[in-house]
């Protein structure tokens, strides 16, 4: 069981929080500061928000003896990443009225708004609530947004599998009414029994907990990086059940060898809805009871699995559920990318995936994406599905409505921009990083597009422009843009410096390895020039860049 003597400070904050209420109401009312109290910042995460400040302005404000420019980021809970056109319209207006206006699609197929001032949080949540959207448990030591394979056109039973994302999200929601009381002015409940929480109890989980559901052969969500990965097993177009894998997670700390990225290990197969739900629930209770509660850096499920062993975890799970897992069923992933442009499913419905660089939805000099999406939502002829590659699929469009949507896409240069984007750019991900992320050591989404401007000519020089190389960048080793499962991964170490990782596979079943440390842009480009030259010259037939890098042993011993 977890050490209850040496609890981290966050454990104590959770425990004395009165079911996540803390002093959030008082913090909100405090007009002296744009911030909330320190303990409340930990609790706010469970309500789907983070306190941040504009790091670009820190020094200037400090010189003027001004408080940091505090603001808040809100992340929606959107299991499986599905939104109606009406919900999109509301999100568009909320973003414009209360946040920076930019809507960010995240790597867990939901949306974030940045730059909300303290006084705007409540109106924002109320406006989302009107269209049945919330941010409960989008952050914090609870189950996070459940991700699911995004491509409906790829499987006739996509809807059936997709429904599990919403139901698992419901199953693992905290029972507290704090969110409704604080943000939506629901009357405070006096009967505490109503919010007793057998799963989370009073200390919640030791750390964040992530679930993903893949539908092979596509692995667009990088399912094995989740604490709990479910892999749908489909035979003869029928859903038979799910393989269960545990212990994925990417975060690490530079220089701390006790921390590491890890892919989930498959422990068995489960058939039937009741058993699946039981297994998911009990995997969470084991982590609750055995996860590390004294050192948050070692508190994710992956460390619990490695401390006690996979077999132990499985045995404990079977003891708690009362049934044995079956032997894992065969499956294989062949693809991890989004499918840009128009595609049609088995029912004849159409899907369009535009290229959205790093998930940032805004109007700029190349295209009027935000305006186009508002106009498309206004037609009510397309649903919005977000992908874990920070993209959007305009979904479920009938043959009759396709020309109208296409006309809008053309008018605002979305078609043109999507067609023009290079393969490597379409396979890129960058995390938010500066200026809002407090943990960023280097730039990511503000820099990767410019770096790609310089990488594209190198690929052209070596006649590799048509290769689908997966490239990702993050501003620190927490791994939010999943750089450790990229064929070329850049992880920030300091301003303008990155560690470079190579050797992951194309399908998301092998992590990469450290190749070179602390490279600046000139060094990155020099390395890539050489690596691309060798790849072009010596690759085997159809060999991917990641597989070639591994064969060449391009990693530090
Ligand atoms: Fe993340 C923390 C952004 C996906 C691992 N992540 C953060 C914070 C909240 C920084 C903080 O703690 O104050 C970042 C907010 C930046 C900002 O200004 O918005 C942040 N993470 C993101 C997003 C928005 C990146 C993006 O550009 O899309 C993704 C939001 C996902 C969502 O909708 O829920 C995001 N984060 C991930 C992923 C990828 C995934 O889940 O597919 C990972 C790696 C997988 C994993 O969990 O191991 C990830 N984020 C982390 C970690 C490392 C956790 C660890 O085990 O060590 C942190 C730091 C922490 O928790 O202490 C972190
Ligand atoms: Fe911030 Fe690091 Fe996550 Fe990027 S990887 S968003 S820099 S915590």
Coordinates of C-alpha atoms and ligand atoms in Angstrom, one line a residue:
X1 CA 0.0 0.0 0.0
X2 CA 1.1 3.6 -0.5
X3 CA 3.2 5.3 2.2
X4 CA 0.7 7.4 4.2
X5 CA 3.3 8.9 6.6
X6 CA 5.3 10.8 4.1
X7 CA 2.6 12.5 2.1
X8 CA 3.4 15.1 -0.5
X9 CA 1.9 18.6 0.1
X10 CA -0.6 18.1 -2.7
X11 CA -2.0 15.0 -0.9
X12 CA -2.6 17.2 2.2
X13 CA -4.3 19.9 0.1
X14 CA -6.6 17.4 -1.5
X15 CA -7.4 15.8 1.8
X16 CA -8.4 19.0 3.6
X17 CA -10.2 20.5 0.5
X18 CA -13.8 19.6 1.5
X19 CA -14.3 17.6 -1.7
X20 CA -12.2 20.0 -3.9
X21 CA -13.8 23.3 -2.7
X22 CA -10.9 24.6 -0.8
X23 CA -11.1 28.4 -0.6
X24 CA -11.9 28.8 -4.3
X25 CA -14.9 31.0 -3.7
X26 CA -12.9 33.4 -1.5
X27 CA -10.0 33.3 -4.0
X28 CA -12.3 34.3 -6.8
X29 CA -13.7 37.2 -4.8
X30 CA -10.3 38.6 -3.9
X31 CA -10.0 41.7 -6.1
X32 CA -6.5 42.6 -4.8
X33 CA -4.8 40.0 -7.0
X34 CA -5.3 38.4 -10.4
X35 CA -4.2 35.1 -8.9
X36 CA -5.8 32.6 -6.5
X37 CA -4.3 31.2 -3.4
X38 CA -1.5 28.6 -3.8
X39 CA -3.5 25.7 -2.4
X40 CA -6.4 26.6 -4.6
X41 CA -4.2 26.4 -7.7
X42 CA -3.8 22.7 -7.0
X43 CA -7.6 22.2 -6.6
X44 CA -8.5 24.3 -9.6
X45 CA -7.0 21.7 -11.8
X46 CA -9.6 19.2 -10.8
X47 CA -12.1 21.7 -12.2
X48 CA -10.3 21.7 -15.5
X49 CA -8.3 24.9 -15.2
X50 CA -4.7 26.0 -14.6
X51 CA -3.4 29.3 -13.3
X52 CA -0.7 30.7 -15.6
X53 CA 1.0 33.9 -16.3
X54 CA 2.4 35.5 -19.5
X55 CA 6.1 34.5 -19.3
X56 CA 7.0 36.9 -22.1
X57 CA 6.0 39.8 -19.8
X58 CA 7.5 38.5 -16.5
X59 CA 10.7 40.5 -16.6
X60 CA 9.1 43.8 -17.8
X61 CA 6.4 43.6 -15.1
X62 CA 8.9 42.7 -12.4
X63 CA 11.0 45.8 -13.4
X64 CA 7.9 47.9 -13.0
X65 CA 7.1 46.1 -9.7
X66 CA 3.9 44.8 -11.1
X67 CA 2.3 41.5 -10.2
X68 CA 2.7 38.8 -12.9
X69 CA 0.0 39.0 -15.6
X70 CA -2.0 36.1 -14.2
X71 CA -4.6 34.4 -16.3
X72 CA -6.3 31.0 -16.5
X73 CA -6.4 28.2 -19.1
X74 CA -9.5 26.1 -19.3
X75 CA -9.6 22.6 -20.8
X76 CA -12.8 20.9 -21.8
X77 CA -13.8 17.3 -21.0
X78 CA -14.7 15.9 -24.4
X79 CA -14.5 12.1 -24.3
X80 CA -13.6 10.9 -27.8
X81 CA -13.3 14.5 -29.0
X82 CA -16.8 14.9 -30.4
X83 CA -18.7 18.2 -30.7
X84 CA -21.9 19.3 -32.3
X85 CA -22.0 22.3 -34.6
X86 CA -24.0 24.2 -32.0
X87 CA -21.3 23.5 -29.4
X88 CA -18.6 24.7 -31.8
X89 CA -20.5 28.0 -32.4
X90 CA -20.7 28.5 -28.6
X91 CA -17.0 27.7 -28.2
X92 CA -16.1 30.2 -30.9
X93 CA -18.0 33.0 -29.2
X94 CA -16.8 32.1 -25.7
X95 CA -13.2 32.1 -27.0
X96 CA -13.7 35.5 -28.5
X97 CA -15.4 37.1 -25.6
X98 CA -13.4 35.7 -22.6
X99 CA -10.0 34.3 -23.8
X100 CA -7.3 35.2 -26.3
X101 CA -9.6 34.1 -29.1
X102 CA -7.3 31.3 -30.2
X103 CA -8.9 27.8 -29.8
X104 CA -6.3 25.1 -29.2
X105 CA -6.9 21.5 -30.1
X106 CA -4.9 19.4 -27.7
X107 CA -3.0 16.1 -28.1
X108 CA -5.9 14.5 -26.1
X109 CA -8.5 15.5 -28.6
X110 CA -10.1 18.3 -26.6
X111 CA -10.0 22.1 -26.6
X112 CA -8.2 24.6 -24.5
X113 CA -8.7 28.3 -24.2
X114 CA -5.9 30.5 -22.7
X115 CA -5.8 33.9 -21.2
X116 CA -9.0 34.0 -19.1
X117 CA -8.9 36.6 -16.4
X118 CA -10.1 35.5 -13.0
X119 CA -13.3 37.4 -13.3
X120 CA -14.1 35.7 -16.6
X121 CA -13.9 32.1 -15.4
X122 CA -17.4 31.9 -14.1
X123 CA -19.1 33.4 -17.1
X124 CA -17.0 31.1 -19.3
X125 CA -18.1 27.9 -17.4
X126 CA -21.7 29.1 -17.4
X127 CA -21.6 29.7 -21.2
X128 CA -20.1 26.2 -21.8
X129 CA -22.7 24.7 -19.5
X130 CA -25.5 26.2 -21.6
X131 CA -24.4 23.9 -24.5
X132 CA -23.8 20.9 -22.2
X133 CA -20.0 21.2 -22.1
X134 CA -17.9 21.1 -19.0
X135 CA -14.3 21.0 -17.8
X136 CA -14.8 18.6 -14.8
X137 CA -11.7 16.4 -14.2
X138 CA -10.1 17.6 -17.5
X139 CA -7.0 18.1 -15.2
X140 CA -6.0 16.9 -11.7
X141 CA -5.3 13.6 -10.0
X142 CA -8.3 11.9 -11.6
X143 CA -9.2 10.1 -14.8
X144 CA -8.6 12.7 -17.6
X145 CA -10.3 13.1 -21.0
X146 CA -10.8 9.6 -22.4
X147 CA -9.4 9.5 -25.9
X148 CA -10.6 7.3 -28.7
X149 CA -9.6 6.6 -32.3
X150 CA -10.9 9.6 -34.2
X151 CA -11.4 8.3 -37.7
X152 CA -15.1 7.2 -38.1
X153 CA -14.6 6.3 -41.8
X154 CA -12.1 3.6 -40.9
X155 CA -14.4 1.2 -39.1
X156 CA -18.0 0.2 -39.5
X157 CA -18.3 -0.2 -35.7
X158 CA -16.5 3.0 -34.9
X159 CA -19.6 4.5 -33.2
X160 CA -20.0 1.4 -31.0
X161 CA -16.4 1.7 -29.7
X162 CA -16.6 5.4 -29.5
X163 CA -19.5 5.3 -27.1
X164 CA -17.2 3.6 -24.5
X165 CA -15.2 6.8 -24.3
X166 CA -18.1 8.8 -22.9
X167 CA -19.3 6.0 -20.7
X168 CA -15.8 5.4 -19.1
X169 CA -15.5 9.1 -18.6
X170 CA -18.8 9.1 -16.7
X171 CA -17.8 6.0 -14.7
X172 CA -14.7 7.6 -13.4
X173 CA -16.0 11.1 -12.7
X174 CA -15.6 12.5 -9.2
X175 CA -18.8 12.5 -7.2
X176 CA -18.3 16.0 -5.6
X177 CA -20.8 18.7 -6.5
X178 CA -18.1 21.4 -5.9
X179 CA -17.9 22.3 -9.7
X180 CA -21.6 23.0 -9.8
X181 CA -21.6 25.0 -6.6
X182 CA -18.6 27.1 -7.3
X183 CA -19.0 27.9 -11.0
X184 CA -22.7 27.3 -11.7
X185 CA -24.2 28.7 -8.4
X186 CA -25.9 25.4 -7.5
X187 CA -27.1 25.4 -3.9
X188 CA -24.5 23.9 -1.6
X189 CA -25.5 20.4 -0.5
X190 CA -25.8 19.7 3.2
X191 CA -26.1 16.0 2.9
X192 CA -22.5 14.9 2.5
X193 CA -23.4 11.3 2.0
X194 CA -24.6 12.3 -1.5
X195 CA -21.1 13.0 -2.5
X196 CA -19.3 10.2 -0.9
X197 CA -16.8 8.9 -3.4
X198 CA -15.9 5.2 -3.1
X199 CA -13.4 5.5 -6.0
X200 CA -11.6 8.7 -5.2
X201 CA -12.3 8.9 -1.4
X202 CA -10.7 12.0 0.0
X203 CA -7.3 12.0 -1.6
X204 CA -8.3 11.1 -5.2
X205 CA -5.6 9.3 -7.2
X206 CA -1.9 9.8 -6.5
X207 CA -1.5 11.4 -9.9
X208 CA -3.3 12.0 -13.3
X209 CA -4.7 8.9 -14.9
X210 CA -5.2 8.6 -18.6
X211 CA -7.3 6.2 -20.7
X212 CA -7.2 5.7 -24.4
X213 CA -9.1 3.4 -26.8
X214 CA -7.6 2.4 -30.1
X215 CA -9.3 0.7 -33.0
X216 CA -6.6 -1.1 -34.9
X217 CA -5.1 -0.8 -37.5
X218 CA -5.0 2.9 -36.8
X219 CA -3.2 4.1 -33.7
X220 CA -3.8 7.9 -34.2
X221 CA -4.1 8.4 -30.4
X222 CA -0.8 6.7 -29.5
X223 CA -2.8 4.4 -27.3
X224 CA 0.2 2.8 -25.5
X225 CA 1.2 6.1 -23.9
X226 CA -1.8 6.0 -21.6
X227 CA -1.9 4.7 -18.0
X228 CA -4.6 2.4 -19.3
X229 CA -4.8 1.5 -23.0
X230 CA -7.8 -0.4 -24.4
X231 CA -7.3 -1.9 -27.8
X232 CA -10.6 -2.9 -29.6
X233 CA -10.6 -6.4 -30.9
X234 CA -12.8 -6.7 -34.0
X235 CA -13.3 -9.9 -35.8
X236 CA -15.7 -10.2 -38.8
X237 CA -16.9 -6.7 -38.2
X238 CA -18.0 -7.5 -34.7
X239 CA -16.6 -6.0 -31.5
X240 CA -15.3 -9.0 -29.4
X241 CA -13.9 -7.0 -26.5
X242 CA -10.7 -5.2 -25.6
X243 CA -7.1 -6.0 -24.9
X244 CA -6.0 -4.2 -21.8
X245 CA -2.6 -2.6 -21.4
X246 CA -1.3 -0.8 -18.4
X247 CA 1.6 1.5 -17.4
X248 CA 2.0 3.9 -20.3
X249 CA 3.2 7.5 -19.7
X250 CA 5.8 9.8 -21.3
X251 CA 6.8 12.3 -18.6
X252 CA 10.4 12.4 -17.4
X253 CA 12.8 14.9 -15.8
X254 CA 16.1 15.7 -17.5
X255 CA 18.9 14.1 -15.5
X256 CA 16.7 12.1 -13.2
X257 CA 17.1 8.4 -14.2
X258 CA 14.3 7.3 -11.8
X259 CA 11.9 8.9 -14.3
X260 CA 11.3 7.6 -17.8
X261 CA 8.8 7.3 -20.6
X262 CA 7.2 3.9 -20.9
X263 CA 4.7 2.2 -23.2
X264 CA 1.8 0.3 -21.7
X265 CA 2.2 -3.5 -21.3
X266 CA -0.6 -5.7 -22.6
X267 CA -1.9 -7.9 -19.7
X268 CA -4.9 -9.7 -21.2
X269 CA -8.3 -9.5 -22.9
X270 CA -11.7 -8.8 -21.6
X271 CA -15.0 -9.5 -23.2
X272 CA -18.4 -8.0 -22.2
X273 CA -19.3 -4.6 -21.1
X274 CA -19.8 -5.3 -17.4
X275 CA -16.4 -7.0 -17.1
X276 CA -14.7 -4.2 -19.0
X277 CA -16.1 -1.6 -16.7
X278 CA -15.1 -3.6 -13.6
X279 CA -11.6 -4.0 -14.9
X280 CA -11.1 -0.3 -15.7
X281 CA -12.5 0.7 -12.3
X282 CA -10.3 -1.7 -10.4
X283 CA -7.2 -0.8 -12.3
X284 CA -7.8 2.7 -11.0
X285 CA -8.5 1.5 -7.4
X286 CA -5.2 -0.5 -7.4
X287 CA -3.3 2.7 -8.5
X288 CA -5.2 4.6 -5.8
X289 CA -4.1 2.2 -3.1
X290 CA -0.6 1.4 -4.2
X291 CA 0.6 4.5 -6.2
X292 CA 3.3 6.7 -4.7
X293 CA 1.8 9.5 -2.6
X294 CA 5.1 11.0 -1.3
X295 CA 7.0 11.8 -4.5
X296 CA 4.8 13.1 -7.4
X297 CA 7.5 12.5 -9.9
X298 CA 7.2 8.8 -9.3
X299 CA 3.4 8.6 -8.8
X300 CA 2.1 7.6 -12.2
X301 CA 0.7 4.2 -12.7
X302 CA 3.8 3.2 -14.8
X303 CA 6.0 3.4 -11.7
X304 CA 3.5 1.4 -9.6
X305 CA 3.5 -1.3 -12.4
X306 CA 7.3 -1.4 -12.4
X307 CA 7.6 -1.4 -8.6
X308 CA 5.3 -4.3 -8.1
X309 CA 5.5 -6.1 -11.5
X310 CA 3.0 -6.6 -14.2
X311 CA 2.0 -10.1 -13.0
X312 CA 1.4 -8.8 -9.5
X313 CA -0.9 -6.0 -10.9
X314 CA -2.8 -8.5 -13.0
X315 CA -3.3 -10.9 -10.0
X316 CA -4.4 -8.0 -7.8
X317 CA -6.8 -7.0 -10.6
X318 CA -8.3 -10.5 -10.9
X319 CA -8.7 -10.6 -7.1
X320 CA -10.6 -7.3 -7.1
X321 CA -12.8 -8.0 -10.1
X322 CA -13.5 -11.7 -9.3
X323 CA -12.7 -12.9 -12.9
X324 CA -9.6 -13.8 -14.8
X325 CA -8.4 -11.9 -17.8
X326 CA -8.3 -14.0 -21.0
X327 CA -5.2 -14.3 -23.1
X328 CA -4.6 -11.1 -25.1
X329 CA -5.9 -11.4 -28.7
X330 CA -3.7 -10.6 -31.7
X331 CA -3.9 -7.1 -33.2
X332 CA -1.6 -4.9 -35.3
X333 CA -1.2 -1.2 -35.9
X334 CA -0.2 0.0 -39.3
X335 CA -0.9 3.7 -39.2
X336 CA -0.8 6.7 -36.8
X337 CA -1.4 9.6 -39.0
X338 CA -4.6 11.6 -39.8
X339 CA -6.1 11.3 -43.2
X340 CA -6.2 14.8 -44.7
X341 CA -8.7 16.0 -47.3
X342 CA -11.9 14.3 -48.3
X343 CA -12.8 10.6 -47.4
X344 CA -16.0 8.7 -47.5
X345 CA -17.2 6.0 -45.1
X346 CA -19.0 2.7 -45.6
X347 CA -22.4 4.5 -45.3
X348 CA -21.5 7.1 -47.9
X349 CA -21.0 10.0 -45.5
X350 CA -18.1 12.4 -46.1
X351 CA -15.3 13.6 -43.9
X352 CA -12.9 16.4 -44.4
X353 CA -9.6 16.9 -42.4
X354 CA -8.0 20.2 -42.8
X355 CA -4.4 20.8 -41.9
X356 CA -4.2 22.8 -38.6
X357 CA -0.7 23.5 -37.6
X358 CA -0.2 22.5 -33.9
X359 CA -4.0 22.6 -33.3
X360 CA -4.2 26.4 -33.2
X361 CA -7.5 27.6 -34.7
X362 CA -7.3 31.2 -35.7
X363 CA -7.5 33.4 -38.8
X364 CA -4.1 34.4 -40.2
X365 CA -2.5 35.5 -43.4
X366 CA -2.6 32.0 -45.0
X367 CA -6.2 31.1 -44.3
X368 CA -9.3 32.2 -42.4
X369 CA -9.7 28.9 -40.5
X370 CA -11.7 30.2 -37.5
X371 CA -14.1 32.1 -39.7
X372 CA -14.5 29.1 -42.0
X373 CA -15.3 26.7 -39.1
X374 CA -17.9 29.1 -37.7
X375 CA -19.6 29.3 -41.1
X376 CA -19.5 25.5 -41.5
X377 CA -20.9 25.0 -38.0
X378 CA -23.7 27.5 -39.0
X379 CA -24.8 25.2 -41.8
X380 CA -25.4 22.5 -39.2
X381 CA -24.3 20.0 -41.8
X382 CA -21.1 18.7 -40.2
X383 CA -20.1 17.4 -36.8
X384 CA -16.7 18.3 -35.2
X385 CA -14.3 15.5 -34.3
X386 CA -10.9 16.3 -32.8
X387 CA -7.9 14.0 -33.2
X388 CA -5.0 13.3 -30.9
X389 CA -2.7 14.7 -33.6
X390 CA -4.2 18.1 -32.8
X391 CA -6.5 18.1 -35.8
X392 CA -10.1 18.3 -36.6
X393 CA -12.3 16.2 -38.8
X394 CA -15.4 17.8 -40.2
X395 CA -17.6 14.7 -40.0
X396 CA -20.8 13.0 -41.1
X397 CA -21.5 15.2 -44.1
X398 CA -24.1 13.9 -46.6
X399 CA -23.3 13.7 -50.3
X400 CA -25.9 16.4 -50.9
X401 CA -24.3 18.8 -48.4
X402 CA -20.7 18.2 -49.5
X403 CA -20.6 20.9 -52.2
X404 CA -21.7 23.6 -49.7
X405 CA -19.0 22.7 -47.2
X406 CA -16.4 22.5 -50.0
X407 CA -17.4 26.0 -51.1
X408 CA -16.7 27.4 -47.7
X409 CA -13.4 25.5 -47.4
X410 CA -12.4 27.0 -50.7
X411 CA -13.5 30.5 -50.0
X412 CA -11.3 30.7 -46.9
X413 CA -8.3 29.0 -48.5
X414 CA -8.5 25.9 -46.3
X415 CA -8.4 23.5 -49.3
X416 CA -5.5 25.3 -50.7
X417 CA -3.6 25.4 -47.4
X418 CA -4.2 21.8 -46.7
X419 CA -3.0 20.7 -50.1
X420 CA 0.1 22.9 -49.9
X421 CA 1.3 21.6 -46.5
X422 CA 4.2 19.2 -46.8
X423 CA 4.1 15.7 -45.5
X424 CA 6.5 16.3 -42.6
X425 CA 4.4 19.3 -41.5
X426 CA 1.2 17.3 -41.7
X427 CA 3.0 14.7 -39.4
X428 CA 4.2 17.3 -36.9
X429 CA 3.0 18.0 -33.3
X430 CA 4.2 20.7 -31.0
X431 CA 3.0 21.3 -27.4
X432 CA 1.9 24.7 -26.2
X433 CA 5.1 25.6 -24.2
X434 CA 5.9 29.4 -24.1
X435 CA 4.5 31.8 -23.2
X436 CA 1.8 30.2 -21.0
X437 CA 3.2 26.9 -19.9
X438 CA 5.1 27.4 -16.6
X439 CA 7.2 24.3 -17.1
X440 CA 8.5 25.1 -20.6
X441 CA 12.3 25.3 -20.9
X442 CA 12.2 26.2 -24.6
X443 CA 9.8 27.1 -27.3
X444 CA 7.6 24.5 -29.1
X445 CA 4.5 25.6 -31.0
X446 CA 5.9 29.0 -31.6
X447 CA 9.1 27.5 -33.1
X448 CA 8.5 24.2 -34.8
X449 CA 6.7 25.8 -37.8
X450 CA 9.8 28.0 -38.5
X451 CA 12.2 25.0 -38.0
X452 CA 10.1 23.0 -40.5
X453 CA 10.6 25.9 -43.0
X454 CA 14.3 24.9 -42.9
X455 CA 13.8 21.1 -42.7
X456 CA 11.6 21.0 -45.8
X457 CA 14.4 22.1 -48.2
X458 CA 16.7 19.5 -46.7
X459 CA 14.1 16.8 -47.4
X460 CA 13.7 18.2 -50.9
X461 CA 17.5 18.2 -51.4
X462 CA 17.6 14.5 -50.6
X463 CA 14.4 13.7 -52.5
X464 CA 12.6 12.7 -49.4
X465 CA 9.7 15.2 -49.4
X466 CA 7.1 12.4 -49.9
X467 CA 8.1 10.5 -46.8
X468 CA 5.6 10.5 -43.9
X469 CA 8.2 11.1 -41.1
X470 CA 6.6 11.8 -37.7
X471 CA 8.3 14.8 -36.1
X472 CA 7.4 16.3 -32.7
X473 CA 8.7 19.0 -30.4
X474 CA 8.0 19.8 -26.8
X475 CA 9.4 22.6 -24.6
X476 CA 10.3 20.2 -21.8
X477 CA 10.5 16.5 -21.1
X478 CA 7.0 16.2 -19.7
X479 CA 6.1 14.8 -23.1
X480 CA 2.8 16.7 -23.9
X481 CA 3.4 16.5 -27.7
X482 CA 4.4 12.9 -27.3
X483 CA 8.0 13.5 -28.6
X484 CA 9.2 10.2 -27.2
X485 CA 7.1 8.3 -29.7
X486 CA 8.1 10.4 -32.7
X487 CA 10.6 9.2 -35.4
X488 CA 12.3 12.6 -34.8
X489 CA 11.7 14.0 -31.4
X490 CA 12.9 17.4 -30.0
X491 CA 12.7 18.0 -26.3
X492 CA 13.6 21.4 -24.9
X493 CA 16.5 21.7 -22.4
X494 CA 17.0 25.5 -22.3
X495 CA 16.1 28.5 -24.5
X496 CA 16.9 27.5 -28.1
X497 CA 18.3 24.1 -27.1
X498 CA 16.9 20.7 -27.7
X499 CA 17.7 17.1 -27.1
X500 CA 17.1 15.0 -30.2
X501 CA 15.6 11.6 -30.2
X502 CA 15.5 9.0 -33.0
X503 CA 14.5 5.3 -33.6
X504 CA 10.8 5.2 -32.7
X505 CA 8.6 3.2 -35.1
X506 CA 5.9 4.6 -37.4
X507 CA 3.0 2.8 -35.6
X508 CA 3.5 4.0 -32.0
X509 CA 4.7 0.7 -30.6
X510 CA 8.4 1.5 -30.0
X511 CA 9.7 4.6 -28.1
X512 CA 12.6 6.6 -29.5
X513 CA 16.1 7.0 -27.9
X514 CA 18.3 9.9 -27.1
X515 CA 20.6 10.7 -30.0
X516 CA 22.2 14.1 -29.3
X517 CA 21.9 16.6 -26.5
X518 CA 21.5 20.4 -26.3
X519 CA 21.5 21.1 -30.0
X520 CA 20.8 24.6 -31.3
X521 CA 19.1 25.2 -34.7
X522 CA 22.4 25.1 -36.7
X523 CA 23.4 21.8 -35.1
X524 CA 19.9 20.3 -35.7
X525 CA 20.0 21.2 -39.4
X526 CA 23.5 19.8 -39.8
X527 CA 22.5 16.5 -38.1
X528 CA 19.4 16.2 -40.2
X529 CA 21.2 16.9 -43.5
X530 CA 23.6 14.1 -42.8
X531 CA 20.9 11.6 -41.5
X532 CA 18.6 12.3 -44.5
X533 CA 21.5 11.7 -46.9
X534 CA 22.3 8.4 -45.3
X535 CA 18.7 7.4 -45.2
X536 CA 18.2 8.1 -48.9
X537 CA 21.4 6.3 -49.8
X538 CA 21.1 3.2 -47.6
X539 CA 17.5 2.6 -46.6
X540 CA 15.9 -0.8 -47.4
X541 CA 12.8 -1.0 -49.6
X542 CA 9.9 0.7 -47.8
X543 CA 12.0 1.1 -44.6
X544 CA 10.7 4.0 -42.5
X545 CA 13.0 6.6 -41.1
X546 CA 12.5 5.3 -37.5
X547 CA 13.3 1.7 -38.4
X548 CA 16.3 2.8 -40.4
X549 CA 17.6 5.0 -37.5
X550 CA 17.3 1.9 -35.2
X551 CA 19.1 -0.3 -37.7
X552 CA 21.9 2.3 -37.9
X553 CA 22.0 2.5 -34.1
X554 CA 21.6 6.2 -34.1
X555 CA 21.4 6.6 -30.4
X556 CA 23.6 7.2 -27.4
X557 CA 24.8 3.9 -26.0
Ligands
LIG1 FE1 0.6 17.9 -20.6 C1 1.6 19.3 -17.7 C2 -0.3 20.9 -21.9 C3 -0.9 16.3 -23.2 C4 2.3 15.0 -19.9 N1 0.6 19.8 -19.9 C5 1.0 20.1 -18.6 C6 0.6 21.6 -18.4 C7 -0.7 21.6 -17.8 C8 1.7 22.4 -17.5 C9 1.4 22.5 -16.0 O1 1.4 21.4 -15.4 O2 1.3 23.6 -15.6 C10 0.6 22.1 -19.8 C11 -0.3 23.4 -20.1 C12 0.3 24.2 -21.2 C13 -0.6 25.3 -21.6 O3 -0.2 26.5 -21.5 O4 -1.6 25.0 -22.2 C14 0.3 20.9 -20.6 N2 -0.5 18.5 -22.2 C15 -0.7 19.8 -22.6 C16 -1.4 19.9 -23.9 C17 -2.3 21.1 -24.1 C18 -0.3 19.8 -25.0 C19 -0.8 20.3 -26.4 O5 -0.1 21.2 -26.9 O6 -1.7 19.7 -26.9 C20 -2.1 18.5 -23.9 C21 -3.4 18.5 -23.3 C22 -4.1 17.2 -23.2 C23 -5.5 17.2 -22.7 O7 -6.3 17.7 -23.5 O8 -5.7 16.6 -21.7 C24 -1.1 17.7 -23.0 N3 0.6 16.0 -21.4 C25 0.0 15.6 -22.5 C26 0.5 14.3 -22.9 C27 0.1 13.5 -24.2 C28 -1.1 12.6 -24.0 O9 -1.6 12.5 -23.0 O10 -1.5 12.1 -25.1 C29 1.4 13.9 -22.0 C30 2.3 12.7 -22.0 C31 1.6 11.4 -21.6 C32 1.7 11.3 -20.1 O11 0.7 11.8 -19.5 O12 2.6 10.8 -19.6 C33 1.5 15.0 -21.0 N4 1.7 17.2 -19.1 C34 2.4 16.1 -19.0 C35 3.2 16.0 -17.8 C36 4.1 14.9 -17.3 C37 3.4 14.0 -16.4 C38 4.3 12.9 -15.8 O13 3.9 11.8 -15.7 O14 5.4 13.2 -15.5 C39 3.0 17.3 -17.2 C40 3.6 17.8 -15.8 C41 2.9 17.3 -14.6 O15 1.8 16.6 -14.7 O16 3.4 17.6 -13.6 C42 2.0 18.0 -18.0
LIG2 FE1 4.6 22.6 -21.1 FE2 6.5 20.7 -21.1 FE3 4.0 20.1 -21.6 FE4 5.2 21.4 -23.4 S1 5.8 19.4 -22.7 S2 3.2 21.9 -22.6 S3 6.6 22.7 -22.2 S4 4.7 20.8 -19.7

